[in-house]
Amino acid sequence: IFWGEESGFQKTSPEICRYPESSSAEIIPEPPGSLPFGRLPNSSVGTPELSNALESKNLLSNAGLMSKMKMALGAVQAVGEMREFAPSMPPPNTANHREKGNGGDVEDDLTCLGTELYELFAGQPPYIQSRDVSNDSSEASGYASHQRQKRDKRSSAQRFVPLRELGIPSSLCDLVTGLLKSKEASKPAYKSVVEVENDLVLIANQPQKYLFNQNKVHREFQIPQHPLYGREEQMTKLLEAFYWTTNPSAPNNGMVLISGYAGTGKSCLVAAARDTLLERGACFASGKFDAMRQMRPLSAVVSAFDDFCALLACDEDRADMVREAIATAMGSEGGVLADMIPNLRKVMSVSENFATSSSNIGGREAMQRLMFLFRMLLRATCSRTHPVVLFLDDLQWADEVSLELVHALITDVELRGLLFVGSYRDNEVSPDDPLTTWLGMVRNSGRVNVCSVAIGNLDGSSVNSFVSDALGMLPRMTRDLSDAVSHKTGGNALFVDQFLASLRDEGVLSFSLTTRRWQWDIEKITAKDIADNVVELMMEKIRSLAPEVRSALRVAAGFGAQCHQDIFHIIDRASENIAATNIALDIAVSEGLMMKVGTSYLFSHDQIQRAAYSLIPEPELVAFHLQLGRSLWRSCSADELESHLFVVVDQLHRGSCLLSNHNEKVNIAQLSLMAGEKASSMSGFLPASTYFKAGIQLLVEGDWEMHRELCFDLYNSCAEMEHILGDFGGMRQRLHEALKRARNLEEKLRPNFNLMQCLGAQGNVIEAINTALPVLSCLGEEVPTVLSKASVQKELVSAHQLLCERSEEDISKLNPMANSGKREAMKVLNLLIYYVFTEKKEYFPVFASRMVSLSLKYGVCSESAMGFCSYGMLLCILLGDYDRGFRFGQVGLRLMERFQVREHLAKIYVVVFAMINPWKDPIQASLPCLKEAVDVGLSNGDTESAMLAAHAYGGMSLCTGYSLVLLVEEMSHYAKQMVECTQHHTYTINRPSRQAALYLLGGTNEEIEGSLFDDGEGDRASIYSNALLLFHRMWLQYLFGEYENAVITSEALHKATGTNKSGGFPSVCNGTLYSGLAAIALARKCGSTQDSDKIQSSMGQMKVWASSAPWNCQHKLELIKAEYAYLEGDHLGAAQAYDASINLAKKHSFLHEQALALERAGIFFLESGDHDEASESFTKAHDCYSQWGAYRKSAHIKKLYL
């Protein structure tokens, strides 16, 4: 065969070659210094002696190898073309070779091809010819010559020097040797020239793997790290989900769910995608759930976020921006997360004034606060330009708190650029599993783009690729081994990995120094009897290790898939432990059984952990865990016990059934209480409940006498967790037991308080009050069961008299309340004050007055802030004493600041800025404070008050002329938060405000969630909700000229509320205004005076409010005076009043009521015959309505008057 133009072969051919498994051409780079195509120089043919051959091996540099690879490819392709298009052409250098069929004898051609490739790479022919060349001339015929050449080649088949001895890489040596032995091998390596070409293309396209480093690398057993074997489709789905999530037009975050059996390579798929995701600008964070760590709440999520914060801290380009964004988003609550996520402190400055997890917030509020703070952290650091990929492995073991948190993150409508990737074993998840329910919730939310990826076992081709990569050999050379491995393992990726390692360890698979390649005994492998699964296989491997390594692995497995190295240091302090566990585990790391990441040891796969754990005999498991727990407990310092409390308690609980010493049981019960309290502070309510129940099980009857405090703490704490988890039956059982054992008031207070809280939350307000009254009586604060006007008046007078003795300044400086009984009474009253206001209003004056009286008599406390604010609200909305009500609201704010009760800020701000201040101060001044109440309430976990603040903000903004375009967007945002926070009642009462804003903006009925004008009176179960619906209906009916309907709705509103004016400023003040305006408009239209009493009542009330809050009410009074003057025929007075109303509304920034006054003035001028003034007024009204955003109303003006 000739390598030159004489052969007719085109030089450009080898540049672009195709491998059969690839659909596109692959370019082989031409290294610097490579030789051009052409005839092989004569000087390359050397003598057959080995010394000369070895002398030439140093001449093949990497560039030289690549040059010869191009020549080899050209030669092979030329042979292929000759066989296809010129079957009669005899192969070069074998001119007399006879032809067989189309293309001749394939085996002979392959052997000859091997000879030529050998000569190309070695610089000499493979066989040593003993005859003198001159003898060839004596042959009688070409046939005899041909036969002799074949005999000569067969006789010298074992006499060629392997290319590897000449420094040629093993991959090329295997290829050439396979060709040279094509005729003598029972199973030839190659069956066609095409197969040879394919292997050469593979070698040329991966020179680092098959050429340059092969002799250095593949003497070691190389298990491939994160390659893709038959997972291209799944990888594409994963990357497409990321691209979709980061697309600017994507409305939602993304979630990829990877399912499959254990060991199929779910986490490897994500690891393989990691580099690509990082190249695309993603920040990648991961965590792993553990079957033995389910009682450690949020462990995987916290671990992932800690890694995430560490990455943020290392990003110097974004450090300042991230620090500022986090501080803005999380405010003073950042310390709460910093306590859980240590690395967060590296990216933010946590000052002494920052709140921490020790704040007086517990229960469901604590979890809501955590969820809010995690959302704020991601909102500040995650975007489509800086996306975050959060990967959580083994979701089948996830705790419910973690699932709830992840749900809150991925469904957050304000968060963009987040891709959540979760893997789980679908065969271990039942239809009623919490994970199944959670997945259904995410899919049905409509706010997450969900992509499912299924991972199965590897097929035969993928297993062969895996084996080929592990051994650094051509796939064609490992096919028999991979077939055996695939048959033995079923293609399970982890099983394949570990089975290959076991073959190496047993010597059945070994690296030959002679041949410089891996070799194996296929018959022994085929006949090998192996374990049924990877766990049994790993158990066999672990048994073969040194005793101290086996022992260390069993200990590590007892803690789960991972454990901090400090735990092993503590264990080694115990006297019975001689060998160092960490040293033994380092050996396990070198064996590939474990990994050491930072300061933690992790099993390489949880199936390996399972194998190590299975080595502990089942009858000894309980004792094993008890021994571990005792060793840790005995050797821990106080700080170490605090750090590793969950680990210690978990181990002790697993062995608790073997405990016999009662004192030890009591001590472990005390540890259980500590663990439960810690889990509760981290919002791990289910684990906390489990810890408390385990502690209770360790107690006996006699402990109610010997350890009363411990018993009450465990029972009360357990009841609180069951309340949060919705197990009201279990909660009542615990509280009943505690109350039955209680002997004094102190022991009764906590269970009774928990019972009241539960009843109130369930809506059983009457039962909650009935429970509270005897408790208050025991505390010396008796409240009548049946209230009369006299008893209410008595409370009001008593509080008034006490207040007359002190100034507001004196009250703010009162001494702290020292009487513990009165403190408890204040807690009970503070708990119930909201419930009685909404559902049992006759008790509200009594409770508010009593809280003020107690504060004045015994000193102030944190609950006093809410007491004075409630009293101020009482004076404003029930007694009409706006000046004093405002002053006592300010007293409440000062007390809140004094006692730093930030956890009550949202509730107090709603009372002060929605129910008190608008009766005195400009209403616009309250809006920023209500927005702050929303943020602080969410950050504190007080979602109820936060959403009430959001509701008040929307309703008040609507009545200030705030831009409807912006307001509708904000209201929509808050409405979504109400749903997310399960504040369905607030969502319902807020709906009329949203509907009215959308209606004015011009929205359709579908966008408005129905119509405000449907028949009916709203939700009769709630007076407040019904009143809001009727008020907004009446308002819109009046605005659009439906005066008769407006009056009818006004009457329904009055009937629904009676004399009760306990609503907020917008509905009460504006309800009175528009009720009077509608009555005047209808009276002028119909000439009737039947509503004169209503008109006079409205005008009288507006005069009172205008004197109290002129900024908010004077222009309203002027408008109703103008309308009444026009009704009475006083045109001059009407014109002056209209003008005053217009100017005052403009001056005080009530754009919408400026527009209304202009519109009413236009009607007045039009009906008075002054068309020029009317046209000017209507034009200005149209412009004001448009500026407000009330496009439907501006169109209405244009249609009727312009």
GROMACS .gro file of C-alpha atoms in nm, residues 318-630:
model
  313
  318ARG     CA    1  -2.049   4.039   4.328
  319ALA     CA    2  -1.957   4.052   4.697
  320ASP     CA    3  -2.057   4.414   4.765
  321MET     CA    4  -2.371   4.395   4.557
  322VAL     CA    5  -2.478   4.069   4.723
  323ARG     CA    6  -2.408   4.202   5.072
  324GLU     CA    7  -2.619   4.510   5.008
  325ALA     CA    8  -2.901   4.312   4.848
  326ILE     CA    9  -2.916   4.066   5.139
  327ALA     CA   10  -2.918   4.345   5.395
  328THR     CA   11  -3.200   4.521   5.210
  329ALA     CA   12  -3.407   4.205   5.165
  330MET     CA   13  -3.366   4.053   5.512
  331GLY     CA   14  -3.317   4.359   5.729
  332SER     CA   15  -3.254   4.294   6.095
  333GLU     CA   16  -3.378   3.936   6.070
  334GLY     CA   17  -3.065   3.815   5.890
  335GLY     CA   18  -2.916   3.684   6.212
  336VAL     CA   19  -3.186   3.418   6.229
  337LEU     CA   20  -3.058   3.250   5.913
  338ALA     CA   21  -2.696   3.318   6.005
  339ASP     CA   22  -2.745   3.101   6.313
  340MET     CA   23  -2.845   2.812   6.085
  341ILE     CA   24  -2.616   2.885   5.789
  342PRO     CA   25  -2.266   2.969   5.918
  343ASN     CA   26  -2.130   3.077   5.580
  344LEU     CA   27  -2.402   3.341   5.552
  345ARG     CA   28  -2.198   3.551   5.794
  346LYS     CA   29  -1.927   3.568   5.528
  347VAL     CA   30  -2.154   3.758   5.292
  348MET     CA   31  -2.333   3.982   5.537
  349SER     CA   32  -2.252   4.176   5.850
  350VAL     CA   33  -2.457   4.031   6.135
  351SER     CA   34  -2.455   4.294   6.408
  352GLU     CA   35  -2.550   4.260   6.771
  353ASN     CA   36  -2.883   4.426   6.702
  354PHE     CA   37  -2.986   4.163   6.452
  355ALA     CA   38  -3.256   3.922   6.555
  356THR     CA   39  -3.155   3.565   6.623
  357SER     CA   40  -3.334   3.236   6.656
  358SER     CA   41  -3.370   3.301   7.028
  359SER     CA   42  -3.629   3.570   6.960
  360ASN     CA   43  -3.961   3.515   7.129
  361ILE     CA   44  -4.113   3.348   6.827
  362GLY     CA   45  -4.214   2.986   6.816
  363GLY     CA   46  -4.449   2.738   6.660
  364ARG     CA   47  -4.594   2.796   6.317
  365GLU     CA   48  -4.478   3.159   6.323
  366ALA     CA   49  -4.116   3.044   6.346
  367MET     CA   50  -4.156   2.827   6.038
  368GLN     CA   51  -4.328   3.104   5.843
  369ARG     CA   52  -4.043   3.336   5.936
  370LEU     CA   53  -3.782   3.086   5.819
  371MET     CA   54  -3.958   3.033   5.488
  372PHE     CA   55  -3.981   3.406   5.435
  373LEU     CA   56  -3.611   3.457   5.514
  374PHE     CA   57  -3.501   3.177   5.281
  375ARG     CA   58  -3.712   3.335   5.007
  376MET     CA   59  -3.562   3.675   5.078
  377LEU     CA   60  -3.210   3.530   5.062
  378LEU     CA   61  -3.273   3.382   4.718
  379ARG     CA   62  -3.457   3.690   4.593
  380ALA     CA   63  -3.150   3.894   4.682
  381THR     CA   64  -2.900   3.658   4.519
  382CYS     CA   65  -3.081   3.468   4.242
  383SER     CA   66  -3.194   3.605   3.908
  384ARG     CA   67  -3.205   3.502   3.546
  385THR     CA   68  -2.865   3.665   3.498
  386HIS     CA   69  -2.728   3.491   3.809
  387PRO     CA   70  -2.930   3.168   3.819
  388VAL     CA   71  -2.915   2.915   4.101
  389VAL     CA   72  -2.939   2.538   4.061
  390LEU     CA   73  -3.043   2.372   4.387
  391PHE     CA   74  -2.993   1.995   4.383
  392LEU     CA   75  -3.132   1.777   4.662
  393ASP     CA   76  -3.059   1.405   4.644
  394ASP     CA   77  -3.273   1.121   4.785
  395LEU     CA   78  -3.599   1.311   4.824
  396GLN     CA   79  -3.765   0.989   4.938
  397TRP     CA   80  -3.605   1.055   5.278
  398ALA     CA   81  -3.687   1.427   5.294
  399ASP     CA   82  -3.859   1.561   5.604
  400GLU     CA   83  -4.188   1.743   5.555
  401VAL     CA   84  -4.047   2.076   5.671
  402SER     CA   85  -3.781   2.063   5.400
  403LEU     CA   86  -4.042   1.979   5.138
  404GLU     CA   87  -4.259   2.267   5.253
  405LEU     CA   88  -3.963   2.505   5.236
  406VAL     CA   89  -3.864   2.391   4.886
  407HIS     CA   90  -4.227   2.434   4.777
  408ALA     CA   91  -4.224   2.791   4.910
  409LEU     CA   92  -3.905   2.865   4.717
  410ILE     CA   93  -3.991   2.723   4.378
  411THR     CA   94  -4.345   2.864   4.377
  412ASP     CA   95  -4.236   3.212   4.486
  413VAL     CA   96  -4.374   3.447   4.219
  414GLU     CA   97  -4.115   3.712   4.306
  415LEU     CA   98  -3.820   3.475   4.257
  416ARG     CA   99  -3.674   3.415   3.912
  417GLY     CA  100  -3.383   3.207   3.783
  418LEU     CA  101  -3.416   2.915   4.026
  419LEU     CA  102  -3.391   2.559   3.896
  420PHE     CA  103  -3.464   2.292   4.155
  421VAL     CA  104  -3.333   1.945   4.075
  422GLY     CA  105  -3.448   1.658   4.293
  423SER     CA  106  -3.369   1.290   4.266
  424TYR     CA  107  -3.554   1.008   4.432
  425ARG     CA  108  -3.611   0.633   4.416
  426ASP     CA  109  -3.956   0.596   4.273
  427ASN     CA  110  -3.972   0.229   4.373
  428GLU     CA  111  -3.945   0.336   4.740
  429VAL     CA  112  -4.221   0.600   4.724
  430SER     CA  113  -4.577   0.478   4.777
  431PRO     CA  114  -4.892   0.657   4.654
  432ASP     CA  115  -4.968   0.781   5.008
  433ASP     CA  116  -4.612   0.892   5.078
  434PRO     CA  117  -4.569   1.261   5.176
  435LEU     CA  118  -4.336   1.303   4.877
  436THR     CA  119  -4.610   1.189   4.640
  437THR     CA  120  -4.851   1.440   4.790
  438TRP     CA  121  -4.587   1.712   4.769
  439LEU     CA  122  -4.510   1.640   4.404
  440GLY     CA  123  -4.879   1.662   4.325
  441MET     CA  124  -4.903   2.000   4.499
  442VAL     CA  125  -4.609   2.138   4.301
  443ARG     CA  126  -4.746   2.014   3.969
  444ASN     CA  127  -5.093   2.150   4.043
  445SER     CA  128  -4.966   2.489   4.159
  446GLY     CA  129  -4.927   2.611   3.801
  447ARG     CA  130  -4.628   2.817   3.909
  448VAL     CA  131  -4.348   2.569   3.834
  449ASN     CA  132  -4.230   2.424   3.504
  450VAL     CA  133  -4.187   2.055   3.592
  451CYS     CA  134  -3.972   1.816   3.389
  452SER     CA  135  -3.952   1.446   3.474
  453VAL     CA  136  -3.647   1.238   3.388
  454ALA     CA  137  -3.639   0.860   3.435
  455ILE     CA  138  -3.307   0.678   3.477
  456GLY     CA  139  -3.281   0.305   3.414
  457ASN     CA  140  -2.998   0.054   3.398
  458LEU     CA  141  -2.723   0.082   3.138
  459ASP     CA  142  -2.760  -0.110   2.813
  460GLY     CA  143  -2.484  -0.334   2.678
  461SER     CA  144  -2.325  -0.063   2.466
  462SER     CA  145  -2.310   0.179   2.758
  463VAL     CA  146  -2.159  -0.085   2.986
  464ASN     CA  147  -1.893  -0.150   2.723
  465SER     CA  148  -1.813   0.222   2.706
  466PHE     CA  149  -1.784   0.227   3.083
  467VAL     CA  150  -1.549  -0.073   3.089
  468SER     CA  151  -1.347   0.067   2.799
  469ASP     CA  152  -1.295   0.397   2.980
  470ALA     CA  153  -1.210   0.224   3.307
  471LEU     CA  154  -0.938   0.015   3.141
  472GLY     CA  155  -0.826   0.273   2.886
  473MET     CA  156  -0.879   0.028   2.601
  474LEU     CA  157  -1.065   0.044   2.273
  475PRO     CA  158  -1.431  -0.054   2.313
  476ARG     CA  159  -1.387  -0.329   2.056
  477MET     CA  160  -1.121  -0.491   2.273
  478THR     CA  161  -1.336  -0.500   2.588
  479ARG     CA  162  -1.657  -0.630   2.442
  480ASP     CA  163  -1.634  -0.984   2.581
  481LEU     CA  164  -1.556  -0.851   2.929
  482SER     CA  165  -1.835  -0.595   2.921
  483ASP     CA  166  -2.086  -0.856   2.803
  484ALA     CA  167  -2.000  -1.068   3.106
  485VAL     CA  168  -2.017  -0.768   3.341
  486SER     CA  169  -2.349  -0.657   3.198
  487HIS     CA  170  -2.492  -1.006   3.236
  488LYS     CA  171  -2.374  -1.032   3.598
  489THR     CA  172  -2.489  -0.685   3.711
  490GLY     CA  173  -2.796  -0.622   3.499
  491GLY     CA  174  -2.642  -0.291   3.392
  492ASN     CA  175  -2.684  -0.118   3.729
  493ALA     CA  176  -2.417   0.152   3.715
  494LEU     CA  177  -2.306   0.122   4.078
  495PHE     CA  178  -2.305  -0.259   4.055
  496VAL     CA  179  -2.092  -0.242   3.738
  497ASP     CA  180  -1.847  -0.011   3.911
  498GLN     CA  181  -1.810  -0.226   4.220
  499PHE     CA  182  -1.806  -0.556   4.027
  500LEU     CA  183  -1.512  -0.436   3.816
  501ALA     CA  184  -1.332  -0.332   4.133
  502SER     CA  185  -1.393  -0.674   4.285
  503LEU     CA  186  -1.251  -0.845   3.975
  504ARG     CA  187  -0.939  -0.633   4.007
  505ASP     CA  188  -0.907  -0.704   4.378
  506GLU     CA  189  -0.935  -1.079   4.315
  507GLY     CA  190  -0.675  -1.072   4.036
  508VAL     CA  191  -0.913  -1.195   3.768
  509LEU     CA  192  -0.871  -0.855   3.606
  510SER     CA  193  -0.513  -0.728   3.615
  511PHE     CA  194  -0.267  -0.501   3.443
  512SER     CA  195   0.010  -0.686   3.260
  513LEU     CA  196   0.351  -0.523   3.275
  514THR     CA  197   0.458  -0.743   2.987
  515THR     CA  198   0.185  -0.641   2.745
  516ARG     CA  199   0.126  -0.304   2.911
  517ARG     CA  200  -0.249  -0.348   2.902
  518TRP     CA  201  -0.528  -0.490   3.114
  519GLN     CA  202  -0.606  -0.857   3.073
  520TRP     CA  203  -0.870  -1.086   3.216
  521ASP     CA  204  -0.975  -1.447   3.236
  522ILE     CA  205  -1.313  -1.440   3.069
  523GLU     CA  206  -1.388  -1.802   3.158
  524LYS     CA  207  -1.338  -1.741   3.528
  525ILE     CA  208  -1.547  -1.425   3.515
  526THR     CA  209  -1.829  -1.600   3.333
  527ALA     CA  210  -1.824  -1.885   3.582
  528LYS     CA  211  -1.794  -1.653   3.885
  529ASP     CA  212  -2.076  -1.682   4.137
  530ILE     CA  213  -2.144  -1.327   4.262
  531ALA     CA  214  -2.386  -1.162   4.502
  532ASP     CA  215  -2.738  -1.085   4.388
  533ASN     CA  216  -2.700  -0.712   4.443
  534VAL     CA  217  -2.446  -0.444   4.506
  535VAL     CA  218  -2.508  -0.441   4.881
  536GLU     CA  219  -2.404  -0.804   4.920
  537LEU     CA  220  -2.107  -0.747   4.691
  538MET     CA  221  -1.991  -0.453   4.903
  539MET     CA  222  -2.038  -0.654   5.220
  540GLU     CA  223  -1.794  -0.910   5.083
  541LYS     CA  224  -1.544  -0.637   5.003
  542ILE     CA  225  -1.571  -0.478   5.347
  543ARG     CA  226  -1.521  -0.816   5.513
  544SER     CA  227  -1.189  -0.845   5.334
  545LEU     CA  228  -1.057  -0.524   5.492
  546ALA     CA  229  -0.852  -0.496   5.809
  547PRO     CA  230  -1.053  -0.537   6.134
  548GLU     CA  231  -1.004  -0.175   6.243
  549VAL     CA  232  -1.130  -0.048   5.905
  550ARG     CA  233  -1.433  -0.278   5.923
  551SER     CA  234  -1.507  -0.156   6.272
  552ALA     CA  235  -1.474   0.210   6.171
  553LEU     CA  236  -1.704   0.159   5.873
  554ARG     CA  237  -1.969   0.000   6.095
  555VAL     CA  238  -1.948   0.295   6.332
  556ALA     CA  239  -1.973   0.545   6.047
  557ALA     CA  240  -2.268   0.356   5.897
  558GLY     CA  241  -2.446   0.379   6.230
  559PHE     CA  242  -2.466   0.756   6.185
  560GLY     CA  243  -2.597   0.747   5.830
  561ALA     CA  244  -2.453   0.840   5.493
  562GLN     CA  245  -2.231   1.113   5.635
  563CYS     CA  246  -2.089   1.226   5.965
  564HIS     CA  247  -1.864   1.503   6.094
  565GLN     CA  248  -1.513   1.399   6.186
  566ASP     CA  249  -1.554   1.557   6.532
  567ILE     CA  250  -1.800   1.280   6.617
  568PHE     CA  251  -1.528   1.020   6.563
  569HIS     CA  252  -1.280   1.220   6.771
  570ILE     CA  253  -1.532   1.216   7.056
  571ILE     CA  254  -1.587   0.842   7.023
  572ASP     CA  255  -1.212   0.779   7.027
  573ARG     CA  256  -1.189   0.946   7.367
  574ALA     CA  257  -1.384   0.659   7.520
  575SER     CA  258  -1.157   0.421   7.706
  576GLU     CA  259  -1.264   0.112   7.515
  577ASN     CA  260  -1.160   0.263   7.182
  578ILE     CA  261  -0.789   0.217   7.110
  579ALA     CA  262  -0.765   0.254   6.732
  580ALA     CA  263  -0.821   0.599   6.577
  581THR     CA  264  -1.145   0.590   6.383
  582ASN     CA  265  -1.047   0.876   6.153
  583ILE     CA  266  -0.727   0.698   6.046
  584ALA     CA  267  -0.923   0.383   5.966
  585LEU     CA  268  -1.176   0.583   5.769
  586ASP     CA  269  -0.896   0.742   5.569
  587ILE     CA  270  -0.808   0.390   5.455
  588ALA     CA  271  -1.171   0.341   5.353
  589VAL     CA  272  -1.142   0.665   5.155
  590SER     CA  273  -0.839   0.527   4.972
  591GLU     CA  274  -1.041   0.216   4.891
  592GLY     CA  275  -1.310   0.429   4.730
  593LEU     CA  276  -1.572   0.335   4.989
  594MET     CA  277  -1.591   0.680   5.141
  595MET     CA  278  -1.511   1.040   5.055
  596LYS     CA  279  -1.384   1.315   5.276
  597VAL     CA  280  -1.540   1.651   5.199
  598GLY     CA  281  -1.414   1.928   5.424
  599THR     CA  282  -1.450   1.802   5.779
  600SER     CA  283  -1.707   1.533   5.705
  601TYR     CA  284  -1.682   1.172   5.595
  602LEU     CA  285  -1.937   1.059   5.336
  603PHE     CA  286  -2.003   0.715   5.199
  604SER     CA  287  -1.944   0.712   4.825
  605HIS     CA  288  -2.296   0.582   4.784
  606ASP     CA  289  -2.573   0.515   5.031
  607GLN     CA  290  -2.577   0.154   4.912
  608ILE     CA  291  -2.223   0.124   5.047
  609GLN     CA  292  -2.343   0.268   5.376
  610ARG     CA  293  -2.620   0.013   5.373
  611ALA     CA  294  -2.369  -0.264   5.315
  612ALA     CA  295  -2.152  -0.149   5.605
  613TYR     CA  296  -2.456  -0.117   5.829
  614SER     CA  297  -2.573  -0.467   5.729
  615LEU     CA  298  -2.252  -0.611   5.873
  616ILE     CA  299  -2.387  -0.537   6.220
  617PRO     CA  300  -2.586  -0.846   6.322
  618GLU     CA  301  -2.950  -0.755   6.356
  619PRO     CA  302  -2.980  -0.883   6.715
  620GLU     CA  303  -2.692  -0.652   6.810
  621LEU     CA  304  -2.820  -0.337   6.637
  622VAL     CA  305  -3.004  -0.189   6.936
  623ALA     CA  306  -2.709  -0.248   7.169
  624PHE     CA  307  -2.473  -0.110   6.907
  625HIS     CA  308  -2.661   0.220   6.885
  626LEU     CA  309  -2.696   0.242   7.262
  627GLN     CA  310  -2.321   0.195   7.301
  628LEU     CA  311  -2.253   0.467   7.041
  629GLY     CA  312  -2.495   0.703   7.215
  630ARG     CA  313  -2.346   0.641   7.557
   0.00000   0.00000   0.00000
